[in-house]
């Protein structure tokens, strides 16, 4: 197929019938002509049409009309580098770390009547943000990010070892290491960078906040954006678990996340300037719930 210099093409799919504007095909010029072509024949290498991306980096686009148009874009420089865009992908339920399988002890809290409605769930999560594991993870994430940016392997190993040691129960340890290991493997395959490779070569067991932070550092993701996104994703996953357990519905769940937003931002700002000396948490009922869950008879979650 050879296009005219003044190509003006508009396609409307109706079965396999394509309506075109002015286009040259062979030696025949058609104006608003109906042509019928098989789907297999309509593979158009759009790169040959001298199309360019909005920036100066090479972009390879292929459109194939088999049902809906399928457009694949590859950028040799790496999409989203230097922005917070990767966080939307890494911390989404679509990224294969298995976060949906962990309740962080909420299932046990529901079983024992500690969480019964939206008010008790919000109070539980607010304590985790301000005084518990979410605060701890934020400080660890900040320290890991700075160590990775400085390529200080000894400091990064210290943060990772401390993150593993601070897990208060066997299932909490499983929760952070299983997700951390899965994150590193997925990042190596889809978002490779030197920082992740260095971490994978040195550490066999990796805590989840450390894994996410090293990837963020390797892709120039700003620290404040990392901390806010990590905490929101953490809270969102626990609310999702609570919705599946039954004490709250979806609307109440979203209200709780909205009400937690100020505390999440406050802790993110604190953690951005924190060091390992600022670690300190006390959310005993949450830790006990995580321990009780290990012997709970009937359960949906791994923690």
PDB file of C-alpha atoms in Angstrom:
ATOM      1  CA  UNK A   1       0.000   0.000   0.000  1.00  0.00           C
ATOM      2  CA  UNK A   2       1.482   3.397  -1.066  1.00  0.00           C
ATOM      3  CA  UNK A   3       0.044   6.554   0.436  1.00  0.00           C
ATOM      4  CA  UNK A   4      -0.445   9.802  -1.440  1.00  0.00           C
ATOM      5  CA  UNK A   5       1.689  12.779  -0.285  1.00  0.00           C
ATOM      6  CA  UNK A   6      -1.449  14.473   1.053  1.00  0.00           C
ATOM      7  CA  UNK A   7      -2.715  11.421   2.916  1.00  0.00           C
ATOM      8  CA  UNK A   8      -5.978  12.141   4.728  1.00  0.00           C
ATOM      9  CA  UNK A   9      -7.227   8.861   6.069  1.00  0.00           C
ATOM     10  CA  UNK A  10     -10.261   8.145   8.228  1.00  0.00           C
ATOM     11  CA  UNK A  11     -11.271   4.563   9.014  1.00  0.00           C
ATOM     12  CA  UNK A  12     -14.645   3.317  10.222  1.00  0.00           C
ATOM     13  CA  UNK A  13     -14.827  -0.386  11.051  1.00  0.00           C
ATOM     14  CA  UNK A  14     -18.026  -2.230  10.159  1.00  0.00           C
ATOM     15  CA  UNK A  15     -17.253  -5.930   9.967  1.00  0.00           C
ATOM     16  CA  UNK A  16     -14.341  -5.920   7.460  1.00  0.00           C
ATOM     17  CA  UNK A  17     -15.437  -2.838   5.499  1.00  0.00           C
ATOM     18  CA  UNK A  18     -13.204   0.229   5.586  1.00  0.00           C
ATOM     19  CA  UNK A  19     -14.275   3.704   4.398  1.00  0.00           C
ATOM     20  CA  UNK A  20     -11.341   5.805   3.256  1.00  0.00           C
ATOM     21  CA  UNK A  21     -10.733   9.303   2.070  1.00  0.00           C
ATOM     22  CA  UNK A  22      -8.286  10.064  -0.738  1.00  0.00           C
ATOM     23  CA  UNK A  23      -5.670   7.309  -0.990  1.00  0.00           C
ATOM     24  CA  UNK A  24      -3.506   5.890  -3.755  1.00  0.00           C
ATOM     25  CA  UNK A  25      -3.536   2.101  -4.234  1.00  0.00           C
ATOM     26  CA  UNK A  26      -1.526   0.813  -7.172  1.00  0.00           C
ATOM     27  CA  UNK A  27      -2.574   3.001 -10.085  1.00  0.00           C
ATOM     28  CA  UNK A  28      -6.117   3.605  -8.877  1.00  0.00           C
ATOM     29  CA  UNK A  29      -7.089   6.791  -7.064  1.00  0.00           C
ATOM     30  CA  UNK A  30     -10.268   6.554  -5.025  1.00  0.00           C
ATOM     31  CA  UNK A  31     -12.176   9.360  -3.345  1.00  0.00           C
ATOM     32  CA  UNK A  32     -14.585   8.291  -0.587  1.00  0.00           C
ATOM     33  CA  UNK A  33     -14.569   4.752  -1.920  1.00  0.00           C
ATOM     34  CA  UNK A  34     -15.724   1.634  -0.104  1.00  0.00           C
ATOM     35  CA  UNK A  35     -13.202  -1.190  -0.145  1.00  0.00           C
ATOM     36  CA  UNK A  36     -13.467  -4.585   1.534  1.00  0.00           C
ATOM     37  CA  UNK A  37     -10.319  -6.203   2.873  1.00  0.00           C
ATOM     38  CA  UNK A  38      -9.662  -9.140   5.175  1.00  0.00           C
ATOM     39  CA  UNK A  39      -8.398  -8.366   8.702  1.00  0.00           C
ATOM     40  CA  UNK A  40      -5.157 -10.222   8.015  1.00  0.00           C
ATOM     41  CA  UNK A  41      -4.422  -7.943   5.093  1.00  0.00           C
ATOM     42  CA  UNK A  42      -4.774  -4.771   7.106  1.00  0.00           C
ATOM     43  CA  UNK A  43      -1.438  -4.820   8.959  1.00  0.00           C
ATOM     44  CA  UNK A  44       0.047  -1.362   8.435  1.00  0.00           C
ATOM     45  CA  UNK A  45       3.660  -0.648   9.433  1.00  0.00           C
ATOM     46  CA  UNK A  46       3.004   2.927  10.512  1.00  0.00           C
ATOM     47  CA  UNK A  47       6.705   3.611  10.945  1.00  0.00           C
ATOM     48  CA  UNK A  48       6.961   3.587   7.142  1.00  0.00           C
ATOM     49  CA  UNK A  49       4.565   6.545   7.039  1.00  0.00           C
ATOM     50  CA  UNK A  50       7.368   8.688   8.544  1.00  0.00           C
ATOM     51  CA  UNK A  51       5.460   9.222  11.759  1.00  0.00           C
ATOM     52  CA  UNK A  52       7.371  10.744  14.660  1.00  0.00           C
ATOM     53  CA  UNK A  53       6.807  10.878  18.421  1.00  0.00           C
ATOM     54  CA  UNK A  54       6.426  14.291  20.022  1.00  0.00           C
ATOM     55  CA  UNK A  55      10.006  14.109  21.321  1.00  0.00           C
ATOM     56  CA  UNK A  56      13.241  13.185  19.558  1.00  0.00           C
ATOM     57  CA  UNK A  57      13.416   9.595  20.818  1.00  0.00           C
ATOM     58  CA  UNK A  58      12.699   6.802  18.360  1.00  0.00           C
ATOM     59  CA  UNK A  59       9.251   5.301  18.700  1.00  0.00           C
ATOM     60  CA  UNK A  60       8.135   2.128  16.994  1.00  0.00           C
ATOM     61  CA  UNK A  61       4.381   1.935  16.384  1.00  0.00           C
ATOM     62  CA  UNK A  62       2.531  -0.977  14.841  1.00  0.00           C
ATOM     63  CA  UNK A  63      -1.214  -0.895  14.196  1.00  0.00           C
ATOM     64  CA  UNK A  64      -3.069  -4.073  13.346  1.00  0.00           C
ATOM     65  CA  UNK A  65      -6.787  -4.041  12.576  1.00  0.00           C
ATOM     66  CA  UNK A  66      -7.780  -7.385  14.020  1.00  0.00           C
ATOM     67  CA  UNK A  67     -10.836  -6.322  15.971  1.00  0.00           C
ATOM     68  CA  UNK A  68      -9.755  -3.232  17.910  1.00  0.00           C
ATOM     69  CA  UNK A  69      -6.600  -1.391  16.893  1.00  0.00           C
ATOM     70  CA  UNK A  70      -3.543  -2.638  18.770  1.00  0.00           C
ATOM     71  CA  UNK A  71      -0.837   0.013  19.173  1.00  0.00           C
ATOM     72  CA  UNK A  72       2.464  -0.965  20.773  1.00  0.00           C
ATOM     73  CA  UNK A  73       4.997   1.696  21.677  1.00  0.00           C
ATOM     74  CA  UNK A  74       8.547   0.978  22.694  1.00  0.00           C
ATOM     75  CA  UNK A  75      10.940   3.643  23.906  1.00  0.00           C
ATOM     76  CA  UNK A  76      14.608   2.761  24.047  1.00  0.00           C
ATOM     77  CA  UNK A  77      15.198   5.357  26.752  1.00  0.00           C
ATOM     78  CA  UNK A  78      12.591   3.853  29.093  1.00  0.00           C
ATOM     79  CA  UNK A  79       9.114   5.304  29.620  1.00  0.00           C
ATOM     80  CA  UNK A  80       8.554   7.377  32.684  1.00  0.00           C
ATOM     81  CA  UNK A  81      12.199   7.600  33.751  1.00  0.00           C
ATOM     82  CA  UNK A  82      12.694  10.552  36.089  1.00  0.00           C
ATOM     83  CA  UNK A  83       8.994  10.882  36.911  1.00  0.00           C
ATOM     84  CA  UNK A  84       6.530   9.289  39.303  1.00  0.00           C
ATOM     85  CA  UNK A  85       4.797   7.362  36.499  1.00  0.00           C
ATOM     86  CA  UNK A  86       6.421   3.991  37.360  1.00  0.00           C
ATOM     87  CA  UNK A  87       4.878   4.139  40.842  1.00  0.00           C
ATOM     88  CA  UNK A  88       1.392   3.988  39.322  1.00  0.00           C
ATOM     89  CA  UNK A  89       2.394   0.697  37.715  1.00  0.00           C
ATOM     90  CA  UNK A  90       4.546  -0.866  40.424  1.00  0.00           C
ATOM     91  CA  UNK A  91       2.036  -0.215  43.210  1.00  0.00           C
ATOM     92  CA  UNK A  92      -1.080  -1.140  41.255  1.00  0.00           C
ATOM     93  CA  UNK A  93      -2.862  -4.484  41.775  1.00  0.00           C
ATOM     94  CA  UNK A  94      -1.718  -5.449  38.259  1.00  0.00           C
ATOM     95  CA  UNK A  95       1.958  -5.617  39.271  1.00  0.00           C
ATOM     96  CA  UNK A  96       2.610  -9.281  40.169  1.00  0.00           C
ATOM     97  CA  UNK A  97       3.671  -9.178  43.818  1.00  0.00           C
ATOM     98  CA  UNK A  98       0.593 -10.915  45.269  1.00  0.00           C
ATOM     99  CA  UNK A  99      -0.361  -8.126  47.672  1.00  0.00           C
ATOM    100  CA  UNK A 100      -4.014  -9.205  47.524  1.00  0.00           C
ATOM    101  CA  UNK A 101      -3.110 -12.387  49.442  1.00  0.00           C
ATOM    102  CA  UNK A 102      -2.072 -10.579  52.648  1.00  0.00           C
ATOM    103  CA  UNK A 103      -4.266  -8.881  55.265  1.00  0.00           C
ATOM    104  CA  UNK A 104      -1.462  -7.820  57.642  1.00  0.00           C
ATOM    105  CA  UNK A 105      -3.347  -9.395  60.539  1.00  0.00           C
ATOM    106  CA  UNK A 106      -6.706  -7.759  59.732  1.00  0.00           C
ATOM    107  CA  UNK A 107      -8.348 -11.140  59.239  1.00  0.00           C
ATOM    108  CA  UNK A 108      -7.506 -12.109  62.801  1.00  0.00           C
ATOM    109  CA  UNK A 109      -8.676  -8.714  64.088  1.00  0.00           C
ATOM    110  CA  UNK A 110     -12.036  -9.235  62.385  1.00  0.00           C
ATOM    111  CA  UNK A 111     -12.258 -12.800  63.716  1.00  0.00           C
ATOM    112  CA  UNK A 112     -11.706 -11.636  67.306  1.00  0.00           C
ATOM    113  CA  UNK A 113     -14.073  -8.661  67.076  1.00  0.00           C
ATOM    114  CA  UNK A 114     -11.457  -5.903  67.143  1.00  0.00           C
ATOM    115  CA  UNK A 115     -12.674  -4.611  63.769  1.00  0.00           C
ATOM    116  CA  UNK A 116     -16.434  -4.629  63.271  1.00  0.00           C
ATOM    117  CA  UNK A 117     -17.308  -1.562  61.207  1.00  0.00           C
ATOM    118  CA  UNK A 118     -15.928   1.480  59.377  1.00  0.00           C
ATOM    119  CA  UNK A 119     -15.106   3.381  62.586  1.00  0.00           C
ATOM    120  CA  UNK A 120     -13.048   0.575  64.130  1.00  0.00           C
ATOM    121  CA  UNK A 121     -11.275  -0.120  60.827  1.00  0.00           C
ATOM    122  CA  UNK A 122     -10.355   3.544  60.390  1.00  0.00           C
ATOM    123  CA  UNK A 123      -9.024   3.745  63.942  1.00  0.00           C
ATOM    124  CA  UNK A 124      -6.976   0.581  63.402  1.00  0.00           C
ATOM    125  CA  UNK A 125      -5.435   1.843  60.170  1.00  0.00           C
ATOM    126  CA  UNK A 126      -4.792   5.324  61.577  1.00  0.00           C
ATOM    127  CA  UNK A 127      -2.741   3.747  64.357  1.00  0.00           C
ATOM    128  CA  UNK A 128      -0.777   1.712  61.804  1.00  0.00           C
ATOM    129  CA  UNK A 129      -0.014   4.868  59.839  1.00  0.00           C
ATOM    130  CA  UNK A 130       1.059   7.005  62.788  1.00  0.00           C
ATOM    131  CA  UNK A 131       2.540   4.468  65.200  1.00  0.00           C
ATOM    132  CA  UNK A 132       2.844   1.088  63.472  1.00  0.00           C
ATOM    133  CA  UNK A 133       4.210  -0.801  60.511  1.00  0.00           C
ATOM    134  CA  UNK A 134       3.249   1.785  57.889  1.00  0.00           C
ATOM    135  CA  UNK A 135       5.343   4.431  59.649  1.00  0.00           C
ATOM    136  CA  UNK A 136       8.220   1.955  59.953  1.00  0.00           C
ATOM    137  CA  UNK A 137       8.042   0.991  56.291  1.00  0.00           C
ATOM    138  CA  UNK A 138       8.089   4.653  55.246  1.00  0.00           C
ATOM    139  CA  UNK A 139      11.295   5.333  57.214  1.00  0.00           C
ATOM    140  CA  UNK A 140      12.927   2.165  55.875  1.00  0.00           C
ATOM    141  CA  UNK A 141      11.892   3.070  52.317  1.00  0.00           C
ATOM    142  CA  UNK A 142      13.452   6.531  52.614  1.00  0.00           C
ATOM    143  CA  UNK A 143      16.714   5.163  53.985  1.00  0.00           C
ATOM    144  CA  UNK A 144      16.870   2.480  51.299  1.00  0.00           C
ATOM    145  CA  UNK A 145      16.210   5.052  48.556  1.00  0.00           C
ATOM    146  CA  UNK A 146      19.038   7.289  49.743  1.00  0.00           C
ATOM    147  CA  UNK A 147      21.467   4.362  50.068  1.00  0.00           C
ATOM    148  CA  UNK A 148      20.637   3.133  46.566  1.00  0.00           C
ATOM    149  CA  UNK A 149      21.038   6.619  45.099  1.00  0.00           C
ATOM    150  CA  UNK A 150      24.477   6.884  46.727  1.00  0.00           C
ATOM    151  CA  UNK A 151      25.349   3.315  45.639  1.00  0.00           C
ATOM    152  CA  UNK A 152      26.207   2.620  49.270  1.00  0.00           C
ATOM    153  CA  UNK A 153      25.817  -1.154  49.340  1.00  0.00           C
ATOM    154  CA  UNK A 154      26.759  -1.488  53.009  1.00  0.00           C
ATOM    155  CA  UNK A 155      24.117   1.030  54.079  1.00  0.00           C
ATOM    156  CA  UNK A 156      21.492  -0.593  51.869  1.00  0.00           C
ATOM    157  CA  UNK A 157      22.269  -4.043  53.282  1.00  0.00           C
ATOM    158  CA  UNK A 158      21.892  -2.616  56.795  1.00  0.00           C
ATOM    159  CA  UNK A 159      18.463  -1.210  55.954  1.00  0.00           C
ATOM    160  CA  UNK A 160      17.326  -4.495  54.414  1.00  0.00           C
ATOM    161  CA  UNK A 161      18.580  -6.582  57.347  1.00  0.00           C
ATOM    162  CA  UNK A 162      16.827  -4.275  59.786  1.00  0.00           C
ATOM    163  CA  UNK A 163      13.594  -4.387  57.790  1.00  0.00           C
ATOM    164  CA  UNK A 164      13.615  -8.188  57.947  1.00  0.00           C
ATOM    165  CA  UNK A 165      14.444  -8.222  61.663  1.00  0.00           C
ATOM    166  CA  UNK A 166      11.598  -5.828  62.508  1.00  0.00           C
ATOM    167  CA  UNK A 167       8.903  -8.198  61.204  1.00  0.00           C
ATOM    168  CA  UNK A 168       7.072  -9.116  64.452  1.00  0.00           C
ATOM    169  CA  UNK A 169       5.752 -12.505  63.348  1.00  0.00           C
ATOM    170  CA  UNK A 170       6.450 -15.323  60.934  1.00  0.00           C
ATOM    171  CA  UNK A 171       3.617 -14.305  58.604  1.00  0.00           C
ATOM    172  CA  UNK A 172       4.652 -10.648  58.600  1.00  0.00           C
ATOM    173  CA  UNK A 173       8.128 -11.817  57.619  1.00  0.00           C
ATOM    174  CA  UNK A 174       6.590 -13.879  54.821  1.00  0.00           C
ATOM    175  CA  UNK A 175       4.472 -10.910  53.737  1.00  0.00           C
ATOM    176  CA  UNK A 176       7.418  -8.577  53.260  1.00  0.00           C
ATOM    177  CA  UNK A 177       9.890 -11.106  51.809  1.00  0.00           C
ATOM    178  CA  UNK A 178       7.482 -12.785  49.380  1.00  0.00           C
ATOM    179  CA  UNK A 179       6.369  -9.448  47.982  1.00  0.00           C
ATOM    180  CA  UNK A 180       9.920  -8.108  47.959  1.00  0.00           C
ATOM    181  CA  UNK A 181      11.242 -11.093  46.041  1.00  0.00           C
ATOM    182  CA  UNK A 182       8.352 -11.008  43.571  1.00  0.00           C
ATOM    183  CA  UNK A 183       8.834  -7.282  43.024  1.00  0.00           C
ATOM    184  CA  UNK A 184      12.533  -7.672  42.245  1.00  0.00           C
ATOM    185  CA  UNK A 185      11.886 -10.438  39.715  1.00  0.00           C
ATOM    186  CA  UNK A 186       9.139  -8.454  37.998  1.00  0.00           C
ATOM    187  CA  UNK A 187      11.269  -5.306  37.938  1.00  0.00           C
ATOM    188  CA  UNK A 188      14.238  -7.162  36.489  1.00  0.00           C
ATOM    189  CA  UNK A 189      12.062  -8.475  33.679  1.00  0.00           C
ATOM    190  CA  UNK A 190      10.100  -5.313  32.877  1.00  0.00           C
ATOM    191  CA  UNK A 191      11.814  -2.319  34.513  1.00  0.00           C
ATOM    192  CA  UNK A 192      15.514  -3.251  34.634  1.00  0.00           C
ATOM    193  CA  UNK A 193      18.076  -0.885  36.108  1.00  0.00           C
ATOM    194  CA  UNK A 194      21.532  -1.160  37.623  1.00  0.00           C
ATOM    195  CA  UNK A 195      20.277  -0.582  41.169  1.00  0.00           C
ATOM    196  CA  UNK A 196      17.870  -3.543  41.061  1.00  0.00           C
ATOM    197  CA  UNK A 197      20.530  -5.811  39.549  1.00  0.00           C
ATOM    198  CA  UNK A 198      23.010  -4.894  42.276  1.00  0.00           C
ATOM    199  CA  UNK A 199      20.421  -5.609  44.958  1.00  0.00           C
ATOM    200  CA  UNK A 200      19.436  -8.953  43.443  1.00  0.00           C
ATOM    201  CA  UNK A 201      23.053 -10.068  43.244  1.00  0.00           C
ATOM    202  CA  UNK A 202      23.791  -9.277  46.894  1.00  0.00           C
ATOM    203  CA  UNK A 203      20.628 -10.164  48.805  1.00  0.00           C
ATOM    204  CA  UNK A 204      18.736 -13.439  48.650  1.00  0.00           C
ATOM    205  CA  UNK A 205      15.922 -12.202  50.919  1.00  0.00           C
ATOM    206  CA  UNK A 206      14.626  -8.691  50.305  1.00  0.00           C
ATOM    207  CA  UNK A 207      12.032  -6.717  52.248  1.00  0.00           C
ATOM    208  CA  UNK A 208       9.249  -5.209  50.168  1.00  0.00           C
ATOM    209  CA  UNK A 209       9.823  -1.505  51.023  1.00  0.00           C
ATOM    210  CA  UNK A 210      13.518  -1.933  50.218  1.00  0.00           C
ATOM    211  CA  UNK A 211      12.795  -3.516  46.838  1.00  0.00           C
ATOM    212  CA  UNK A 212      10.373  -0.758  45.795  1.00  0.00           C
ATOM    213  CA  UNK A 213      12.716   1.983  46.988  1.00  0.00           C
ATOM    214  CA  UNK A 214      15.740   0.612  45.141  1.00  0.00           C
ATOM    215  CA  UNK A 215      13.756   0.444  41.904  1.00  0.00           C
ATOM    216  CA  UNK A 216      12.560   3.999  42.465  1.00  0.00           C
ATOM    217  CA  UNK A 217      16.103   5.215  43.055  1.00  0.00           C
ATOM    218  CA  UNK A 218      17.317   3.400  39.965  1.00  0.00           C
ATOM    219  CA  UNK A 219      14.672   5.078  37.823  1.00  0.00           C
ATOM    220  CA  UNK A 220      15.130   8.565  39.318  1.00  0.00           C
ATOM    221  CA  UNK A 221      11.706   8.581  40.974  1.00  0.00           C
ATOM    222  CA  UNK A 222      11.550  11.431  43.526  1.00  0.00           C
ATOM    223  CA  UNK A 223      11.572  10.374  47.174  1.00  0.00           C
ATOM    224  CA  UNK A 224       8.442  12.342  48.264  1.00  0.00           C
ATOM    225  CA  UNK A 225       6.391  10.788  45.467  1.00  0.00           C
ATOM    226  CA  UNK A 226       7.693   7.327  46.366  1.00  0.00           C
ATOM    227  CA  UNK A 227       6.721   7.639  50.030  1.00  0.00           C
ATOM    228  CA  UNK A 228       3.247   9.023  49.375  1.00  0.00           C
ATOM    229  CA  UNK A 229       2.468   6.392  46.731  1.00  0.00           C
ATOM    230  CA  UNK A 230       3.807   3.542  48.872  1.00  0.00           C
ATOM    231  CA  UNK A 231       1.719   4.533  51.884  1.00  0.00           C
ATOM    232  CA  UNK A 232      -1.452   5.042  49.841  1.00  0.00           C
ATOM    233  CA  UNK A 233      -0.991   1.635  48.208  1.00  0.00           C
ATOM    234  CA  UNK A 234      -0.376   0.031  51.620  1.00  0.00           C
ATOM    235  CA  UNK A 235      -3.566   1.564  53.036  1.00  0.00           C
ATOM    236  CA  UNK A 236      -5.545   0.720  49.927  1.00  0.00           C
ATOM    237  CA  UNK A 237      -4.514  -2.937  50.073  1.00  0.00           C
ATOM    238  CA  UNK A 238      -5.577  -3.246  53.714  1.00  0.00           C
ATOM    239  CA  UNK A 239      -8.921  -1.588  52.989  1.00  0.00           C
ATOM    240  CA  UNK A 240      -9.414  -3.999  50.101  1.00  0.00           C
ATOM    241  CA  UNK A 241      -8.756  -6.904  52.468  1.00  0.00           C
ATOM    242  CA  UNK A 242     -11.285  -5.518  54.949  1.00  0.00           C
ATOM    243  CA  UNK A 243     -13.918  -5.195  52.226  1.00  0.00           C
ATOM    244  CA  UNK A 244     -13.424  -8.855  51.321  1.00  0.00           C
ATOM    245  CA  UNK A 245     -13.657  -9.840  54.971  1.00  0.00           C
ATOM    246  CA  UNK A 246     -17.007  -8.098  55.330  1.00  0.00           C
ATOM    247  CA  UNK A 247     -16.964  -5.458  58.087  1.00  0.00           C
ATOM    248  CA  UNK A 248     -17.095  -2.575  55.572  1.00  0.00           C
ATOM    249  CA  UNK A 249     -18.380  -2.069  52.073  1.00  0.00           C
ATOM    250  CA  UNK A 250     -16.657  -0.456  49.106  1.00  0.00           C
ATOM    251  CA  UNK A 251     -18.037   3.031  49.722  1.00  0.00           C
ATOM    252  CA  UNK A 252     -16.986   3.038  53.366  1.00  0.00           C
ATOM    253  CA  UNK A 253     -13.611   1.719  52.279  1.00  0.00           C
ATOM    254  CA  UNK A 254     -13.055   4.664  49.958  1.00  0.00           C
ATOM    255  CA  UNK A 255     -14.191   7.106  52.647  1.00  0.00           C
ATOM    256  CA  UNK A 256     -11.624   5.625  55.032  1.00  0.00           C
ATOM    257  CA  UNK A 257      -8.785   6.046  52.525  1.00  0.00           C
ATOM    258  CA  UNK A 258      -9.835   9.660  51.943  1.00  0.00           C
ATOM    259  CA  UNK A 259      -9.892  10.351  55.685  1.00  0.00           C
ATOM    260  CA  UNK A 260      -6.453   8.750  56.097  1.00  0.00           C
ATOM    261  CA  UNK A 261      -4.925  10.969  53.392  1.00  0.00           C
ATOM    262  CA  UNK A 262      -3.762  13.764  55.745  1.00  0.00           C
ATOM    263  CA  UNK A 263      -2.027  11.267  58.041  1.00  0.00           C
ATOM    264  CA  UNK A 264      -0.435   9.505  55.070  1.00  0.00           C
ATOM    265  CA  UNK A 265       0.974  12.804  53.777  1.00  0.00           C
ATOM    266  CA  UNK A 266       2.206  13.759  57.240  1.00  0.00           C
ATOM    267  CA  UNK A 267       4.070  10.481  57.711  1.00  0.00           C
ATOM    268  CA  UNK A 268       5.516  10.669  54.185  1.00  0.00           C
ATOM    269  CA  UNK A 269       6.904  14.141  54.925  1.00  0.00           C
ATOM    270  CA  UNK A 270       8.378  12.946  58.215  1.00  0.00           C
ATOM    271  CA  UNK A 271       9.986   9.888  56.626  1.00  0.00           C
ATOM    272  CA  UNK A 272      11.564  11.903  53.809  1.00  0.00           C
ATOM    273  CA  UNK A 273      13.941  13.474  56.317  1.00  0.00           C
ATOM    274  CA  UNK A 274      14.213  10.492  58.682  1.00  0.00           C
ATOM    275  CA  UNK A 275      17.153   8.223  59.403  1.00  0.00           C
ATOM    276  CA  UNK A 276      17.328   4.772  60.960  1.00  0.00           C
ATOM    277  CA  UNK A 277      17.593   6.495  64.341  1.00  0.00           C
ATOM    278  CA  UNK A 278      14.007   7.693  63.847  1.00  0.00           C
ATOM    279  CA  UNK A 279      12.622   4.160  63.707  1.00  0.00           C
ATOM    280  CA  UNK A 280      10.185   3.347  66.473  1.00  0.00           C
ATOM    281  CA  UNK A 281       6.718   1.876  66.440  1.00  0.00           C
ATOM    282  CA  UNK A 282       4.173   0.608  68.916  1.00  0.00           C
ATOM    283  CA  UNK A 283       1.027  -1.033  67.545  1.00  0.00           C
ATOM    284  CA  UNK A 284       0.834  -4.038  69.818  1.00  0.00           C
ATOM    285  CA  UNK A 285      -2.708  -5.151  68.996  1.00  0.00           C
ATOM    286  CA  UNK A 286      -1.823  -5.267  65.304  1.00  0.00           C
ATOM    287  CA  UNK A 287       1.284  -7.348  66.036  1.00  0.00           C
ATOM    288  CA  UNK A 288      -0.709  -9.726  68.258  1.00  0.00           C
ATOM    289  CA  UNK A 289      -3.347 -10.073  65.543  1.00  0.00           C
ATOM    290  CA  UNK A 290      -0.621 -11.058  63.086  1.00  0.00           C
ATOM    291  CA  UNK A 291       0.643 -13.712  65.503  1.00  0.00           C
ATOM    292  CA  UNK A 292      -2.851 -15.072  66.187  1.00  0.00           C
ATOM    293  CA  UNK A 293      -3.490 -15.421  62.492  1.00  0.00           C
ATOM    294  CA  UNK A 294      -0.789 -18.067  62.210  1.00  0.00           C
ATOM    295  CA  UNK A 295      -3.007 -20.543  64.088  1.00  0.00           C
ATOM    296  CA  UNK A 296      -6.400 -19.304  62.886  1.00  0.00           C
ATOM    297  CA  UNK A 297      -8.393 -22.302  61.680  1.00  0.00           C
ATOM    298  CA  UNK A 298     -10.393 -20.805  58.806  1.00  0.00           C
ATOM    299  CA  UNK A 299      -8.836 -18.013  56.794  1.00  0.00           C
ATOM    300  CA  UNK A 300      -8.699 -16.322  53.373  1.00  0.00           C
ATOM    301  CA  UNK A 301      -5.313 -14.616  53.612  1.00  0.00           C
ATOM    302  CA  UNK A 302      -1.687 -15.636  54.107  1.00  0.00           C
ATOM    303  CA  UNK A 303      -1.202 -13.088  56.884  1.00  0.00           C
TER     304      UNK A 303
END
